Coordinates of C-alpha atoms in Angstrom, one line a residue:
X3 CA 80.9 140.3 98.0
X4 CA 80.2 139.8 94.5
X5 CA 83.6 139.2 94.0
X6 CA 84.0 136.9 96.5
X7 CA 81.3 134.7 95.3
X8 CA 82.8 134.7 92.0
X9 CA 86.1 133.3 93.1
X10 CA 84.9 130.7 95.2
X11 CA 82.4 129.8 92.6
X12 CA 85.3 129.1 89.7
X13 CA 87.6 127.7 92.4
X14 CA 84.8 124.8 92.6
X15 CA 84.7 124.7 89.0
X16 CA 87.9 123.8 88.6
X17 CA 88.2 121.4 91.1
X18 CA 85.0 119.8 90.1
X19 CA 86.7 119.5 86.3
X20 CA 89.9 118.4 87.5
X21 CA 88.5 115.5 89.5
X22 CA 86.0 114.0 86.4
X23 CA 89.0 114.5 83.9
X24 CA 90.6 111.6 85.4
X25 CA 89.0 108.7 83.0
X26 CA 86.8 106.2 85.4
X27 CA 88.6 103.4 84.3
X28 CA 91.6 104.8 86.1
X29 CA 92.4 104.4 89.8
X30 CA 91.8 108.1 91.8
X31 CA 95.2 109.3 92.8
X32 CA 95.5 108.8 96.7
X33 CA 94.8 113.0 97.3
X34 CA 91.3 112.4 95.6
X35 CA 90.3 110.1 97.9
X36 CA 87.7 112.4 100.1
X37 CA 87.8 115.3 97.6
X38 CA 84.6 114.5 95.9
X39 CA 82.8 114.3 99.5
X40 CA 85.3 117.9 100.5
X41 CA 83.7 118.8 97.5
X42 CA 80.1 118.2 98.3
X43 CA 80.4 120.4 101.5
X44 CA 82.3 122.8 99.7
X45 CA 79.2 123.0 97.4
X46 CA 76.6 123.3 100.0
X47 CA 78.3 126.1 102.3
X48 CA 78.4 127.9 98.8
X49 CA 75.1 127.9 98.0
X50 CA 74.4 128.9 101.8
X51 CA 77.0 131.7 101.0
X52 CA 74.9 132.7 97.8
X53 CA 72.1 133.2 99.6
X54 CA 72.9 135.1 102.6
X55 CA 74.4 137.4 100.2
X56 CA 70.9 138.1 98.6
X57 CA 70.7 136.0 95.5
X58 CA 68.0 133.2 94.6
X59 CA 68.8 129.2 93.6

């Protein structure tokens, strides 16, 4: 499970970095148009995920 947990975790890290690499300035490109709020969720059924597997926020 641990495993698991680590996979998803970096899979959100990288999509986190790859979305605030884009400079702010710049118009999103049209695919990042709901993936901050996909992101959001993404982030809260994690943490529900971390939890039910034992481990403390």
């Amino acid at each position: 499970m641990v495993r698991k947990l680590d996979r998803r975790v970096a899979f959100y890290t990288k999509k986190v970095a790859e979305l605030y690499a884009i400079h702010p300035s710049k118009a999103l490109p049209a695919r990042y148009k709901y993936r901050s709020s996909r992101l959001f969720l993404y982030k809260a059924l994690l943490h529900q995920q971390i939890e039910e597997a034992g481990y403390k926020r």
